[in-house]
Amino acid sequence: MAQNKIGKQTIKFVNRPMITGMCSVVGKKEGQGPLKDWFDVKLDDDTYGEKTWEKSESKMLKEAVMTSIKRSGVNENEIDVMLTGDLLNQLMSSAFMARDLHIPFIGLYGACSTMSQAMLLSGMIVDGGFAGNAIAGASSHFCTAERQFRMPLEHGNQRPPSAQWTATAAGAVVISDSKNGESENLVPPQKTICLTEGTIGKIIDTGMKDANQMGAAMAPAAVDTLLNHFEDTGRSPDYYDIILTGDLGFIGKDIAVDLMSDAGLSRKVLENIYDDCGTMIYEKEQDVHSGGSGCGCSASVYTGWLFRRMIKGEINRALVLSTGALLSTISPFQGESIPGIAHAVAFETM
Amino acid sequence: MAQNKIGKQTIKFVNRPMITGMCSVVGKKEGQGPLKDWFDVKLDDDTYGEKTWEKSESKMLKEAVMTSIKRSGVNENEIDVMLTGDLLNQLMSSAFMARDLHIPFIGLYGACSTMSQAMLLSGMIVDGGFAGNAIAGASSHFCTAERQFRMPLEHGNQRPPSAQWTATAAGAVVISDSKNGESENLVPPQKTICLTEGTIGKIIDTGMKDANQMGAAMAPAAVDTLLNHFEDTGRSPDYYDIILTGDLGFIGKDIAVDLMSDAGLSRKVLENIYDDCGTMIYEKEQDVHSGGSGCGCSASVYTGWLFRRMIKGEINRALVLSTGALLSTISPFQGESIPGIAHAVAFETM
């Protein structure tokens, strides 16, 4: 009966909503990494002039949202709904960002899977005719995440090699049902990016309990969503020019490739088209151990690097899967393992 | 361009998705309150046989979800998507509930506005043809909320008269595009409840900083959404048989009535049709100060009381607005005020 559903977990955006505005904002370390020339805003100072790290993160997300709106060629009051999330308890970054804007707001929690979760829902809302323009966004900050999930920064504790570095980064896109008036994209919009399909992820928990092994905890969820996407759509990996996971990092990426290979996907094809935002955002020499993580990691790589390359016509078909580890700050103390989740969104240029 | 949008914040469910299954699960205190005869499951022991309060809450939500599915007449694998949330950091109740089910999962954070947020999004997903059956649910537990937001229970601290009591409760509904096979509703399904419109709330922050005055912090958001709903739809309050806010409590409800009256709505009409779940779920004698709160408060009152009365034909048009206070556990320490939000969903029987 659901006419826009394909197979078990995948939905089809029949009206092909499009990305009309986007913006990425990153911290100092991210602005010195391999993707430094792609990001829109690179902070010199990760406080961003605010008195608390939470307010710094919130300001980064607000900057990403406001610039996306400006670039999409619409006014703030033409945005029908905004869907964002972050890692902070009670979504402090998102809530305090949205407080200053007068845009209907939906808060999401998907840990680091938030950016694809937000784009998936925004896509459905626009495709279903419930909004003409929707914003999807996500943020994270190294200092807010360390304080909340790990140790106070002042403690200077050591981190195991499998630990990942929470990216200080935010990204946002405007998803619209049609092209708007004047677009101020810095890159000339040679191509238009459309949302074509989305695959909603299930929670996968393989019993992993080490909170310093997030990539390993999330990799099975990413692969599960990916395999379901291929099964539902009848596609194989080479349909896409690129497949990006969110923040599996170096260890998680290797595990994902092993799992995909075990499931029968070609290692050779994967080598050419598969990558992970957590391995792309930093140089190994930047002392980030197993790579980047956080909602902002994939949000900034999609909005800063991927979508800008798609607009230029360098990439035409992309599948992104932000990956989340749904552990809580108290669940490990109660002996619980780490549930993982990943949502996929497919994009094509036209 | 957005053909299913009316006015500024309201959307129309043109295909009228319907509620095909529902369930409410409440704790001991809630099971002794004025609505005791309406709830499906009443616990004798709020631990629900679990070793931690978080796991108790998660089990309550799981029971509500599983029973809703059973009553909707479909199998677990026919549920296309599940949207739930709770008050706990990293949505521990929802994530650990969803881990045991193999249903595509979307995590939401809207503080106590979660139940209407979940129904609004589920309604759009079903109405847009992206799912045939979606689950919307929410939960809260007095003991998990006290530990996280206030004081350890063992501390036995005093609470001011304006404080509210977090309901130990969960509720879930299955929202479907059509009637399913066998329905096991305990109440004979004389009428079918359809989602007709929804109004997405904006964040409203009036500068209130007292975390023991949640009702006062949320009331302006509820009234803002309500007034926008009337403006967008061209309706007045008497269009509805009942209007329910989520958990403003006794103080917040009085403030909401004052604000609505100031905006020109008739106090007399409001007296007859407006109520607040936070004032309905407990007797004043139950020592709950300003009334009930928590995601589970409105979730259980809608699924236990309102929708069952609608199925019986006693109520035919209802507007519900769950209300959320989006403060974080650290934002008050940073001198911040409390952002409020409320989302509205309109239901009609047929």
mmCIF file of N, CA and C in Angstrom, chain B residues 23-43 71 167-171 186 277 280-282 296-306 308:
data_model
loop_
_atom_site.group_PDB
_atom_site.id
_atom_site.type_symbol
_atom_site.label_atom_id
_atom_site.label_comp_id
_atom_site.label_asym_id
_atom_site.label_seq_id
_atom_site.Cartn_x
_atom_site.Cartn_y
_atom_site.Cartn_z
ATOM 1 N N CYS B 23 -1.534 1.377 22.959
ATOM 2 C CA CYS B 23 -1.380 0.768 24.287
ATOM 3 C C CYS B 23 -0.771 1.783 25.242
ATOM 4 N N SER B 24 -1.213 1.731 26.494
ATOM 5 C CA SER B 24 -0.646 2.566 27.557
ATOM 6 C C SER B 24 -0.178 1.680 28.698
ATOM 7 N N VAL B 25 0.962 2.011 29.244
ATOM 8 C CA VAL B 25 1.531 1.267 30.379
ATOM 9 C C VAL B 25 1.904 2.298 31.438
ATOM 10 N N VAL B 26 1.392 2.148 32.657
ATOM 11 C CA VAL B 26 1.691 3.152 33.683
ATOM 12 C C VAL B 26 2.191 2.511 34.975
ATOM 13 N N GLY B 27 2.834 3.334 35.783
ATOM 14 C CA GLY B 27 3.368 2.890 37.068
ATOM 15 C C GLY B 27 2.281 2.805 38.136
ATOM 16 N N LYS B 28 2.713 2.510 39.335
ATOM 17 C CA LYS B 28 1.786 2.272 40.437
ATOM 18 C C LYS B 28 0.973 3.527 40.796
ATOM 19 N N LYS B 29 1.673 4.643 40.935
ATOM 20 C CA LYS B 29 1.005 5.892 41.337
ATOM 21 C C LYS B 29 -0.008 6.322 40.273
ATOM 22 N N GLU B 30 0.381 6.209 38.995
ATOM 23 C CA GLU B 30 -0.496 6.593 37.888
ATOM 24 C C GLU B 30 -1.703 5.647 37.823
ATOM 25 N N GLY B 31 -1.464 4.384 38.213
ATOM 26 C CA GLY B 31 -2.528 3.389 38.208
ATOM 27 C C GLY B 31 -3.494 3.549 39.376
ATOM 28 N N GLN B 32 -3.186 4.510 40.268
ATOM 29 C CA GLN B 32 -4.089 4.800 41.386
ATOM 30 C C GLN B 32 -4.775 6.150 41.204
ATOM 31 N N GLY B 33 -4.469 6.820 40.108
ATOM 32 C CA GLY B 33 -5.017 8.159 39.873
ATOM 33 C C GLY B 33 -6.403 8.113 39.246
ATOM 34 N N PRO B 34 -6.910 9.285 38.870
ATOM 35 C CA PRO B 34 -8.285 9.389 38.356
ATOM 36 C C PRO B 34 -8.524 8.612 37.051
ATOM 37 N N LEU B 35 -7.467 8.341 36.296
ATOM 38 C CA LEU B 35 -7.648 7.650 35.005
ATOM 39 C C LEU B 35 -7.352 6.154 35.114
ATOM 40 N N LYS B 36 -7.318 5.640 36.338
ATOM 41 C CA LYS B 36 -6.851 4.268 36.563
ATOM 42 C C LYS B 36 -7.614 3.215 35.760
ATOM 43 N N ASP B 37 -8.885 3.466 35.497
ATOM 44 C CA ASP B 37 -9.668 2.450 34.783
ATOM 45 C C ASP B 37 -9.413 2.441 33.274
ATOM 46 N N TRP B 38 -8.630 3.398 32.801
ATOM 47 C CA TRP B 38 -8.433 3.522 31.355
ATOM 48 C C TRP B 38 -7.153 2.869 30.855
ATOM 49 N N PHE B 39 -6.147 2.816 31.714
ATOM 50 C CA PHE B 39 -4.846 2.344 31.236
ATOM 51 C C PHE B 39 -4.843 0.831 31.003
ATOM 52 N N ASP B 40 -4.033 0.401 30.029
ATOM 53 C CA ASP B 40 -3.988 -1.020 29.677
ATOM 54 C C ASP B 40 -3.200 -1.841 30.684
ATOM 55 N N VAL B 41 -2.022 -1.336 31.030
ATOM 56 C CA VAL B 41 -1.156 -2.079 31.956
ATOM 57 C C VAL B 41 -0.820 -1.161 33.120
ATOM 58 N N LYS B 42 -1.075 -1.641 34.334
ATOM 59 C CA LYS B 42 -0.744 -0.866 35.533
ATOM 60 C C LYS B 42 0.243 -1.685 36.350
ATOM 61 N N LEU B 43 1.437 -1.150 36.572
ATOM 62 C CA LEU B 43 2.447 -1.908 37.308
ATOM 63 C C LEU B 43 2.153 -1.879 38.804
ATOM 64 N N ARG B 71 -2.275 -5.370 18.609
ATOM 65 C CA ARG B 71 -3.654 -4.901 18.448
ATOM 66 C C ARG B 71 -3.949 -4.361 17.062
ATOM 67 N N ALA B 167 5.717 11.526 35.252
ATOM 68 C CA ALA B 167 4.888 10.322 35.220
ATOM 69 C C ALA B 167 5.726 9.099 34.842
ATOM 70 N N THR B 168 5.489 7.997 35.535
ATOM 71 C CA THR B 168 6.052 6.710 35.161
ATOM 72 C C THR B 168 5.045 6.099 34.194
ATOM 73 N N ALA B 169 5.305 6.282 32.911
ATOM 74 C CA ALA B 169 4.280 5.917 31.929
ATOM 75 C C ALA B 169 4.868 5.830 30.534
ATOM 76 N N ALA B 170 4.233 5.027 29.711
ATOM 77 C CA ALA B 170 4.621 4.912 28.307
ATOM 78 C C ALA B 170 3.353 4.736 27.481
ATOM 79 N N GLY B 171 3.430 5.195 26.244
ATOM 80 C CA GLY B 171 2.300 5.023 25.342
ATOM 81 C C GLY B 171 2.810 4.870 23.930
ATOM 82 N N LEU B 186 -9.168 -4.110 22.804
ATOM 83 C CA LEU B 186 -10.032 -4.539 23.897
ATOM 84 C C LEU B 186 -11.366 -3.801 23.826
ATOM 85 N N CYS B 277 -3.114 17.105 30.267
ATOM 86 C CA CYS B 277 -2.873 15.735 30.751
ATOM 87 C C CYS B 277 -2.187 15.737 32.122
ATOM 88 N N MET B 280 -4.686 15.836 34.702
ATOM 89 C CA MET B 280 -5.685 14.764 34.660
ATOM 90 C C MET B 280 -5.175 13.457 35.256
ATOM 91 N N ILE B 281 -3.862 13.254 35.199
ATOM 92 C CA ILE B 281 -3.314 11.925 35.493
ATOM 93 C C ILE B 281 -3.220 11.624 36.989
ATOM 94 N N TYR B 282 -3.142 12.665 37.833
ATOM 95 C CA TYR B 282 -3.083 12.450 39.290
ATOM 96 C C TYR B 282 -4.202 13.206 39.994
ATOM 97 N N GLY B 296 5.852 10.482 29.009
ATOM 98 C CA GLY B 296 4.877 9.422 29.197
ATOM 99 C C GLY B 296 3.535 9.935 29.684
ATOM 100 N N CYS B 297 3.512 11.142 30.254
ATOM 101 C CA CYS B 297 2.264 11.705 30.785
ATOM 102 C C CYS B 297 1.254 11.854 29.648
ATOM 103 N N SER B 298 1.587 12.645 28.632
ATOM 104 C CA SER B 298 0.633 12.804 27.527
ATOM 105 C C SER B 298 0.518 11.524 26.709
ATOM 106 N N ALA B 299 1.627 10.780 26.546
ATOM 107 C CA ALA B 299 1.575 9.550 25.745
ATOM 108 C C ALA B 299 0.559 8.565 26.321
ATOM 109 N N SER B 300 0.527 8.437 27.650
ATOM 110 C CA SER B 300 -0.392 7.470 28.256
ATOM 111 C C SER B 300 -1.821 8.003 28.321
ATOM 112 N N VAL B 301 -1.973 9.312 28.508
ATOM 113 C CA VAL B 301 -3.337 9.868 28.563
ATOM 114 C C VAL B 301 -3.984 9.829 27.172
ATOM 115 N N TYR B 302 -3.197 10.128 26.123
ATOM 116 C CA TYR B 302 -3.767 10.032 24.763
ATOM 117 C C TYR B 302 -4.148 8.573 24.453
ATOM 118 N N THR B 303 -3.184 7.660 24.677
ATOM 119 C CA THR B 303 -3.411 6.279 24.240
ATOM 120 C C THR B 303 -4.341 5.525 25.180
ATOM 121 N N GLY B 304 -4.354 5.915 26.461
ATOM 122 C CA GLY B 304 -5.198 5.201 27.418
ATOM 123 C C GLY B 304 -6.605 5.781 27.485
ATOM 124 N N TRP B 305 -6.679 7.091 27.556
ATOM 125 C CA TRP B 305 -7.967 7.740 27.805
ATOM 126 C C TRP B 305 -8.581 8.349 26.543
ATOM 127 N N LEU B 306 -7.852 9.284 25.909
ATOM 128 C CA LEU B 306 -8.436 10.023 24.785
ATOM 129 C C LEU B 306 -8.840 9.108 23.623
ATOM 130 N N ARG B 308 -9.248 5.941 23.430
ATOM 131 C CA ARG B 308 -10.272 4.945 23.755
ATOM 132 C C ARG B 308 -11.656 5.590 23.807
#
